[in-house]
Structure formats: C-alpha cells, structure tokens
Amino acid sequence: MKTILMGLAVVTMLAGGGWAAETRPLVIAHRGASGYLPEHTLASKALAYGLGADFLEQDLVLTKDDVPVVLHDIFVDTVSDVAKRFPERKRADGRYYALDFTVAELKQLRVAERFTAKTGEAVFAQRYPSAVAPAEFRISTLEEELQLIQGLNRSMGRAVGIYPEIKQPKWHREQGHDISRIVLPILARYGYATKQDACFLQCFELAEVKRIRGELGWKGRMVMLIEAKAKGADGTDYGALCTEAGLRELATVVDGIGPSLGRIVTWASATEWKVTGLVQAAHAAGLVVHPYTVRVDELPKGCPSADALHAALFREAKSDGVFTDFPDVTLAWLKR
Ligand code: CA
C-alpha cells in the first residue's frame, strides 16, 4: 500500500490499484515520537514514521555557521551534555546557545531525554531513560532529517510530510542571523515549495509569518501558531488573532492555525468539559486547525484520559489534525 497526501486527505493506493481516500484528521508527530525517544533525534523521527504518523515536525534554530539544526530551543543545555563538554561557552545568563556553536561542535554533543538544567532531572519521568540506557543520539541538521524522511518515503512507499517551525526569528535577527531566509531555499531544494507539497511551515511570530509570505515569497502551506497566553514575546497579539476579524485577516496569509489545546477545549472536572468556538470560527474563515500537544503522560488540567482528550479534539471540536508526542496512540484512536 502506498500513501500520498492530496489536499488534507490521506490517500492510500490499494494493492490491486485504485485509490482509497481517508478524510481522517492528520497525525503530526511532535518532535518525532518524543514520548518514546529523545525529542528531535533521527531515531525518534524514524520511530514516528514507523508508527504511522502523517507528518513529522522539525523545530529549527541556526548554528554559528548558519546551518539550520533540529532543536526545540535556542538553548542546547536541557537536551545535551554541552555543559560538560564546553563548560566555558555559556553566556552571562548561564545558558548555552546553539547559535554560539558551529555545526561541527554541536555534532560532538550527545543528546538525551529532556531534563531540567538545574537539577538534571528528566522532565517526563516515564520517558526514555537516558541516564541508564544512553545511546549515540546526536543533533541533526534540517538536511539530514529531510534525507531520512525522503529515504523512508522511497523505501516504504509512503508520502509522509514535514512540518518545519521557524524558531524565534526575531531573536535570530537581533543576533545578526536571518533564519527564514536560510531555511526556505533548503526546503525548496528538497521539493517543498508549493501547496501541493506535503509541508506545513509554522511560526509563532505574526510579523515573520507575514514576511515569509510577502517579502520572502513562500508559496507553500503555512500555519500560524497560537500560544495559550494573550501576547507573545515578539508582540504577537494571540487574543486578537482568535477573534472572527483576526481569523479572517489571518486567512489572507496562512492556511491554518496551530493553537494550544486550552484554546480548543477545557475541563472544569473529569466530567465537565467545554469546547470553545475557535475551531468552528477558524473553519468559517477557511482555516484548518492543528492544535498542540497530545501527551498521554501530561494531560490537560482536569482531563481524565487520552481517550477523552482525543474525543473532545476530534469528535466534538472537529480539529483537522493534532501535534502528538504519541503518534501511535492518536492514530489508534482515529482508526477506532
Ligand atoms: Ca514546535
């Protein structure tokens, strides 16, 4: 069976030829299968691929030599042994920044399950035990990850998409590095440039989203991320974006929104939950909605189970997809 993505439906080529379209929501592997292996490692991406995700997410930051690498934060000290290997390279704030290291230096680091810099304790206690079961996990570049995904698409006969996020573009520019201008040509070189290509570009900063569409001429799909809080550090007014007028204006720039879960559904108690009108309003404006993040080991406050969360997101709220640390759990729910 071969799967390709047409529009937003998952389309499968049947063994005897012919096509079957599934219009189920998309399973977006959040930082890979990060519930099971350290986030953003190639191992985590390969596992997410094998578990059946439709899209794999890449968070992108730049190195000192302007290479986009796949990391969730502009810091590397909560997912690697940088503090041991390069103790003298921290900034005055005590943090180690990817942007202060060349890609060759970052490649020397070992990646581990996310931990708290101060205590060294794992953020998610039940996840991959890096302390007792270490492995040769490394930071990967955007290109290395695209090669892995396209290689798997070839060997497995599927068409799994990518979901790259431009991280903190305003901060990067203040540091003298234009991350979007570096990432877009790489995406184009790997065949991600139009709305027919299996790629959603995402960003939390409205000014950059507009710049990517305007000045930088991105023609592919794009999603505006929306935080739980009212305003972003860069000044993006998320509250205003979620009004009907805000969504109508967004629809002139992007194809969808990626709001935090709490903007879609909230629980007052295990049996009392409330779906907000955001998905409906976004759909009325012509936008798809991909909320973040399903974590079976860290459910939203008051939510009794992963099943209840999936039911609220998909059956009640009608989300078009979801970012999930556990792509197999989300896919199993959708298939039931
Ligand atoms: Ca992200």
GROMACS .gro file of C-alpha atoms and ligand atoms in nm:
model
  337
    1MET     CA    1   0.000   0.000   0.000
    2LYS     CA    2   0.125   0.344  -0.090
    3THR     CA    3   0.003   0.655   0.084
    4ILE     CA    4   0.020   1.005  -0.056
    5LEU     CA    5  -0.128   1.328   0.063
    6MET     CA    6  -0.374   1.510  -0.158
    7GLY     CA    7  -0.507   1.826  -0.008
    8LEU     CA    8  -0.573   1.735   0.351
    9ALA     CA    9  -0.698   1.383   0.295
   10VAL     CA   10  -0.477   1.082   0.348
   11VAL     CA   11  -0.496   0.883   0.026
   12THR     CA   12  -0.390   0.521   0.006
   13MET     CA   13  -0.316   0.324  -0.311
   14LEU     CA   14  -0.480  -0.017  -0.276
   15ALA     CA   15  -0.287  -0.338  -0.350
   16GLY     CA   16  -0.487  -0.401  -0.669
   17GLY     CA   17  -0.455  -0.041  -0.791
   18GLY     CA   18  -0.716   0.227  -0.734
   19TRP     CA   19  -0.726   0.473  -0.451
   20ALA     CA   20  -0.898   0.500  -0.118
   21ALA     CA   21  -0.929   0.842   0.040
   22GLU     CA   22  -0.943   0.869   0.414
   23THR     CA   23  -1.053   1.207   0.534
   24ARG     CA   24  -0.942   1.146   0.889
   25PRO     CA   25  -0.752   1.420   1.072
   26LEU     CA   26  -0.373   1.435   1.042
   27VAL     CA   27  -0.137   1.281   1.294
   28ILE     CA   28   0.158   1.518   1.337
   29ALA     CA   29   0.448   1.364   1.529
   30HIS     CA   30   0.552   1.637   1.774
   31ARG     CA   31   0.936   1.646   1.777
   32GLY     CA   32   0.915   1.286   1.644
   33ALA     CA   33   0.786   1.005   1.865
   34SER     CA   34   0.908   1.215   2.156
   35GLY     CA   35   0.700   1.018   2.406
   36TYR     CA   36   0.934   0.723   2.348
   37LEU     CA   37   1.277   0.851   2.238
   38PRO     CA   38   1.465   1.178   2.295
   39GLU     CA   39   1.295   1.457   2.100
   40HIS     CA   40   1.418   1.553   1.753
   41THR     CA   41   1.672   1.270   1.724
   42LEU     CA   42   1.665   1.083   1.393
   43ALA     CA   43   1.576   0.771   1.593
   44SER     CA   44   1.268   0.948   1.726
   45LYS     CA   45   1.171   1.053   1.373
   46ALA     CA   46   1.220   0.703   1.233
   47LEU     CA   47   1.005   0.559   1.512
   48ALA     CA   48   0.730   0.815   1.448
   49TYR     CA   49   0.744   0.727   1.080
   50GLY     CA   50   0.713   0.356   1.162
   51LEU     CA   51   0.423   0.422   1.399
   52GLY     CA   52   0.227   0.571   1.109
   53ALA     CA   53   0.245   0.949   1.155
   54ASP     CA   54   0.130   1.157   0.855
   55PHE     CA   55   0.365   1.448   0.924
   56LEU     CA   56   0.691   1.477   1.122
   57GLU     CA   57   0.774   1.804   1.296
   58GLN     CA   58   1.110   1.987   1.278
   59ASP     CA   59   1.182   2.278   1.513
   60LEU     CA   60   1.462   2.483   1.357
   61VAL     CA   61   1.735   2.703   1.502
   62LEU     CA   62   2.061   2.821   1.347
   63THR     CA   63   2.422   2.740   1.432
   64LYS     CA   64   2.705   2.998   1.438
   65ASP     CA   65   2.785   2.899   1.077
   66ASP     CA   66   2.419   2.943   0.971
   67VAL     CA   67   2.322   2.577   0.941
   68PRO     CA   68   1.960   2.503   1.042
   69VAL     CA   69   1.958   2.227   1.303
   70VAL     CA   70   1.659   2.046   1.451
   71LEU     CA   71   1.622   2.160   1.812
   72HIS     CA   72   1.323   2.280   2.010
   73ASP     CA   73   1.503   2.562   2.189
   74ILE     CA   74   1.764   2.822   2.105
   75PHE     CA   75   1.946   2.659   2.401
   76VAL     CA   76   2.116   2.318   2.395
   77ASP     CA   77   2.171   2.269   2.769
   78THR     CA   78   1.847   2.083   2.852
   79VAL     CA   79   1.882   1.811   2.587
   80SER     CA   80   2.258   1.753   2.565
   81ASP     CA   81   2.587   1.726   2.755
   82VAL     CA   82   2.707   2.069   2.634
   83ALA     CA   83   2.774   2.190   2.990
   84LYS     CA   84   3.022   1.906   3.040
   85ARG     CA   85   3.192   1.928   2.702
   86PHE     CA   86   3.210   2.305   2.660
   87PRO     CA   87   3.180   2.445   3.016
   88GLU     CA   88   3.345   2.776   2.922
   89ARG     CA   89   3.098   2.851   2.641
   90LYS     CA   90   2.795   2.961   2.842
   91ARG     CA   91   2.666   3.316   2.816
   92ALA     CA   92   2.632   3.555   3.111
   93ASP     CA   93   2.281   3.419   3.173
   94GLY     CA   94   2.426   3.072   3.234
   95ARG     CA   95   2.272   2.924   2.918
   96TYR     CA   96   2.437   2.755   2.619
   97TYR     CA   97   2.304   2.876   2.282
   98ALA     CA   98   2.308   2.670   1.962
   99LEU     CA   99   2.397   2.995   1.783
  100ASP     CA  100   2.733   3.011   1.968
  101PHE     CA  101   2.848   2.675   1.827
  102THR     CA  102   2.939   2.561   1.477
  103VAL     CA  103   2.754   2.260   1.344
  104ALA     CA  104   3.077   2.058   1.380
  105GLU     CA  105   3.084   2.144   1.750
  106LEU     CA  106   2.716   2.065   1.802
  107LYS     CA  107   2.778   1.728   1.637
  108GLN     CA  108   3.015   1.639   1.923
  109LEU     CA  109   2.732   1.659   2.176
  110ARG     CA  110   2.533   1.363   2.298
  111VAL     CA  111   2.157   1.417   2.302
  112ALA     CA  112   1.948   1.287   2.591
  113GLU     CA  113   1.588   1.289   2.704
  114ARG     CA  114   1.492   1.647   2.803
  115PHE     CA  115   1.598   1.737   3.157
  116THR     CA  116   1.597   2.036   3.391
  117ALA     CA  117   1.930   2.220   3.366
  118LYS     CA  118   1.949   2.297   3.738
  119THR     CA  119   1.872   1.952   3.879
  120GLY     CA  120   1.949   1.720   3.587
  121GLU     CA  121   1.612   1.550   3.644
  122ALA     CA  122   1.409   1.426   3.348
  123VAL     CA  123   1.111   1.648   3.263
  124PHE     CA  124   0.894   1.342   3.188
  125ALA     CA  125   0.978   1.072   3.442
  126GLN     CA  126   0.839   0.775   3.246
  127ARG     CA  127   1.004   0.850   2.912
  128TYR     CA  128   1.328   0.720   2.761
  129PRO     CA  129   1.576   0.665   3.049
  130SER     CA  130   1.885   0.837   2.907
  131ALA     CA  131   2.069   0.804   3.239
  132VAL     CA  132   2.054   0.425   3.247
  133ALA     CA  133   2.008   0.349   2.876
  134PRO     CA  134   2.221   0.604   2.691
  135ALA     CA  135   2.272   0.583   2.317
  136GLU     CA  136   2.460   0.762   2.042
  137PHE     CA  137   2.193   1.022   1.981
  138ARG     CA  138   2.317   1.334   1.804
  139ILE     CA  139   2.181   1.670   1.695
  140SER     CA  140   2.083   1.655   1.329
  141THR     CA  141   2.069   1.921   1.063
  142LEU     CA  142   1.749   2.000   0.873
  143GLU     CA  143   1.900   1.846   0.560
  144GLU     CA  144   1.992   1.521   0.735
  145GLU     CA  145   1.637   1.488   0.859
  146LEU     CA  146   1.484   1.565   0.519
  147GLN     CA  147   1.711   1.300   0.366
  148LEU     CA  148   1.595   1.045   0.626
  149ILE     CA  149   1.225   1.119   0.565
  150GLN     CA  150   1.259   1.116   0.185
  151GLY     CA  151   1.466   0.798   0.207
  152LEU     CA  152   1.193   0.630   0.413
  153ASN     CA  153   0.927   0.760   0.174
  154ARG     CA  154   1.114   0.579  -0.103
  155SER     CA  155   1.188   0.255   0.082
  156MET     CA  156   0.843   0.230   0.244
  157GLY     CA  157   0.636   0.366  -0.046
  158ARG     CA  158   0.466   0.633   0.158
  159ALA     CA  159   0.450   1.013   0.140
  160VAL     CA  160   0.496   1.131   0.495
  161GLY     CA  161   0.512   1.509   0.512
  162ILE     CA  162   0.724   1.759   0.703
  163TYR     CA  163   0.612   2.031   0.945
  164PRO     CA  164   0.907   2.270   1.000
  165GLU     CA  165   0.889   2.551   1.255
  166ILE     CA  166   1.098   2.868   1.234
  167LYS     CA  167   1.200   2.923   1.598
  168GLN     CA  168   1.234   3.276   1.735
  169PRO     CA  169   1.308   3.455   1.407
  170LYS     CA  170   1.304   3.798   1.575
  171TRP     CA  171   1.571   3.686   1.824
  172HIS     CA  172   1.778   3.530   1.546
  173ARG     CA  173   1.769   3.858   1.351
  174GLU     CA  174   1.866   4.057   1.660
  175GLN     CA  175   2.169   3.826   1.682
  176GLY     CA  176   2.250   3.901   1.318
  177HIS     CA  177   2.111   3.579   1.161
  178ASP     CA  178   1.812   3.564   0.922
  179ILE     CA  179   1.680   3.213   0.982
  180SER     CA  180   1.380   3.221   0.746
  181ARG     CA  181   1.594   3.340   0.455
  182ILE     CA  182   1.824   3.042   0.513
  183VAL     CA  183   1.559   2.775   0.566
  184LEU     CA  184   1.326   2.848   0.272
  185PRO     CA  185   1.579   2.775  -0.008
  186ILE     CA  186   1.670   2.444   0.160
  187LEU     CA  187   1.303   2.343   0.169
  188ALA     CA  188   1.268   2.438  -0.198
  189ARG     CA  189   1.576   2.234  -0.289
  190TYR     CA  190   1.414   1.927  -0.130
  191GLY     CA  191   1.089   1.981  -0.318
  192TYR     CA  192   0.884   2.170  -0.062
  193ALA     CA  193   0.768   2.495  -0.220
  194THR     CA  194   0.401   2.484  -0.319
  195LYS     CA  195   0.067   2.396  -0.159
  196GLN     CA  196   0.075   2.061  -0.341
  197ASP     CA  197   0.385   1.959  -0.146
  198ALA     CA  198   0.348   1.771   0.183
  199CYS     CA  199   0.477   2.052   0.400
  200PHE     CA  200   0.332   2.295   0.652
  201LEU     CA  201   0.563   2.576   0.760
  202GLN     CA  202   0.482   2.707   1.111
  203CYS     CA  203   0.581   3.001   1.329
  204PHE     CA  204   0.463   3.179   1.648
  205GLU     CA  205   0.554   3.530   1.530
  206LEU     CA  206   0.293   3.710   1.318
  207ALA     CA  207   0.534   3.967   1.171
  208GLU     CA  208   0.760   3.686   1.048
  209VAL     CA  209   0.468   3.485   0.909
  210LYS     CA  210   0.365   3.789   0.704
  211ARG     CA  211   0.726   3.847   0.597
  212ILE     CA  212   0.766   3.482   0.489
  213ARG     CA  213   0.452   3.509   0.273
  214GLY     CA  214   0.532   3.859   0.143
  215GLU     CA  215   0.896   3.963   0.124
  216LEU     CA  216   1.033   3.607   0.115
  217GLY     CA  217   0.767   3.478  -0.128
  218TRP     CA  218   0.681   3.142   0.035
  219LYS     CA  219   0.411   2.972  -0.175
  220GLY     CA  220   0.367   2.658   0.035
  221ARG     CA  221   0.122   2.589   0.315
  222MET     CA  222   0.171   2.782   0.635
  223VAL     CA  223   0.028   2.766   0.986
  224MET     CA  224   0.015   3.047   1.241
  225LEU     CA  225   0.089   2.907   1.586
  226ILE     CA  226  -0.113   3.049   1.875
  227GLU     CA  227   0.003   3.039   2.234
  228ALA     CA  228  -0.217   2.993   2.540
  229LYS     CA  229  -0.119   3.336   2.667
  230ALA     CA  230  -0.263   3.656   2.522
  231LYS     CA  231   0.061   3.805   2.385
  232GLY     CA  232   0.385   3.661   2.252
  233ALA     CA  233   0.734   3.780   2.347
  234ASP     CA  234   0.766   3.934   1.999
  235GLY     CA  235   0.440   4.130   2.046
  236THR     CA  236   0.205   3.898   1.853
  237ASP     CA  237  -0.147   3.953   1.991
  238TYR     CA  238  -0.288   3.598   2.004
  239GLY     CA  239  -0.613   3.714   2.161
  240ALA     CA  240  -0.683   3.942   1.864
  241LEU     CA  241  -0.591   3.665   1.616
  242CYS     CA  242  -0.858   3.438   1.765
  243THR     CA  243  -1.145   3.682   1.704
  244GLU     CA  244  -1.356   3.646   1.389
  245ALA     CA  245  -1.190   3.953   1.236
  246GLY     CA  246  -0.846   3.826   1.334
  247LEU     CA  247  -0.909   3.486   1.177
  248ARG     CA  248  -1.045   3.644   0.857
  249GLU     CA  249  -0.728   3.851   0.828
  250LEU     CA  250  -0.507   3.550   0.904
  251ALA     CA  251  -0.679   3.358   0.625
  252THR     CA  252  -0.534   3.604   0.374
  253VAL     CA  253  -0.185   3.493   0.481
  254VAL     CA  254  -0.192   3.136   0.616
  255ASP     CA  255  -0.374   2.807   0.556
  256GLY     CA  256  -0.434   2.719   0.916
  257ILE     CA  257  -0.375   2.783   1.283
  258GLY     CA  258  -0.191   2.578   1.545
  259PRO     CA  259  -0.342   2.679   1.880
  260SER     CA  260  -0.252   2.540   2.222
  261LEU     CA  261  -0.501   2.275   2.340
  262GLY     CA  262  -0.654   2.503   2.602
  263ARG     CA  263  -0.784   2.731   2.329
  264ILE     CA  264  -0.989   2.439   2.191
  265VAL     CA  265  -1.117   2.256   2.497
  266THR     CA  266  -1.100   2.298   2.875
  267TRP     CA  267  -1.205   2.076   3.163
  268ALA     CA  268  -1.369   2.207   3.481
  269SER     CA  269  -1.368   1.849   3.618
  270ALA     CA  270  -1.334   1.495   3.479
  271THR     CA  271  -1.693   1.502   3.356
  272GLU     CA  272  -1.734   1.869   3.272
  273TRP     CA  273  -1.559   1.998   2.966
  274LYS     CA  274  -1.618   2.284   2.730
  275VAL     CA  275  -1.526   2.312   2.365
  276THR     CA  276  -1.457   2.672   2.268
  277GLY     CA  277  -1.580   2.812   1.938
  278LEU     CA  278  -1.230   2.855   1.795
  279VAL     CA  279  -1.224   2.559   1.553
  280GLN     CA  280  -1.567   2.649   1.418
  281ALA     CA  281  -1.468   3.014   1.374
  282ALA     CA  282  -1.140   2.918   1.205
  283HIS     CA  283  -1.325   2.682   0.970
  284ALA     CA  284  -1.570   2.961   0.885
  285ALA     CA  285  -1.268   3.172   0.786
  286GLY     CA  286  -1.136   2.886   0.570
  287LEU     CA  287  -0.852   2.783   0.802
  288VAL     CA  288  -0.757   2.432   0.913
  289VAL     CA  289  -0.682   2.378   1.283
  290HIS     CA  290  -0.396   2.166   1.420
  291PRO     CA  291  -0.376   2.212   1.800
  292TYR     CA  292  -0.077   2.114   2.017
  293THR     CA  293   0.012   1.891   2.208
  294VAL     CA  294  -0.129   1.549   2.300
  295ARG     CA  295   0.079   1.399   2.583
  296VAL     CA  296  -0.068   1.091   2.746
  297ASP     CA  297   0.170   1.145   3.041
  298GLU     CA  298   0.074   1.510   3.084
  299LEU     CA  299  -0.296   1.554   3.008
  300PRO     CA  300  -0.460   1.899   3.026
  301LYS     CA  301  -0.573   2.001   3.373
  302GLY     CA  302  -0.889   1.809   3.466
  303CYS     CA  303  -0.886   1.584   3.155
  304PRO     CA  304  -0.943   1.225   3.273
  305SER     CA  305  -0.782   1.025   2.988
  306ALA     CA  306  -0.617   1.031   2.648
  307ASP     CA  307  -0.940   0.890   2.501
  308ALA     CA  308  -1.139   1.181   2.646
  309LEU     CA  309  -0.887   1.427   2.505
  310HIS     CA  310  -0.897   1.276   2.156
  311ALA     CA  311  -1.278   1.258   2.164
  312ALA     CA  312  -1.301   1.626   2.259
  313LEU     CA  313  -1.047   1.738   1.998
  314PHE     CA  314  -1.182   1.536   1.707
  315ARG     CA  315  -1.540   1.422   1.768
  316GLU     CA  316  -1.657   1.738   1.940
  317ALA     CA  317  -1.430   2.020   1.828
  318LYS     CA  318  -1.365   1.881   1.474
  319SER     CA  319  -0.992   1.960   1.469
  320ASP     CA  320  -0.821   1.878   1.138
  321GLY     CA  321  -0.515   1.722   1.298
  322VAL     CA  322  -0.309   1.733   1.614
  323PHE     CA  323   0.050   1.751   1.730
  324THR     CA  324   0.114   1.445   1.943
  325ASP     CA  325   0.411   1.306   2.138
  326PHE     CA  326   0.244   0.963   2.099
  327PRO     CA  327   0.155   0.924   1.729
  328ASP     CA  328   0.054   0.557   1.773
  329VAL     CA  329  -0.198   0.642   2.047
  330THR     CA  330  -0.354   0.922   1.840
  331LEU     CA  331  -0.363   0.708   1.525
  332ALA     CA  332  -0.521   0.415   1.712
  333TRP     CA  333  -0.796   0.644   1.844
  334LEU     CA  334  -0.864   0.786   1.498
  335LYS     CA  335  -0.884   0.438   1.347
  336ARG     CA  336  -1.139   0.321   1.606
  337CA      CA  337   0.730   2.313   1.750
   0.00000   0.00000   0.00000
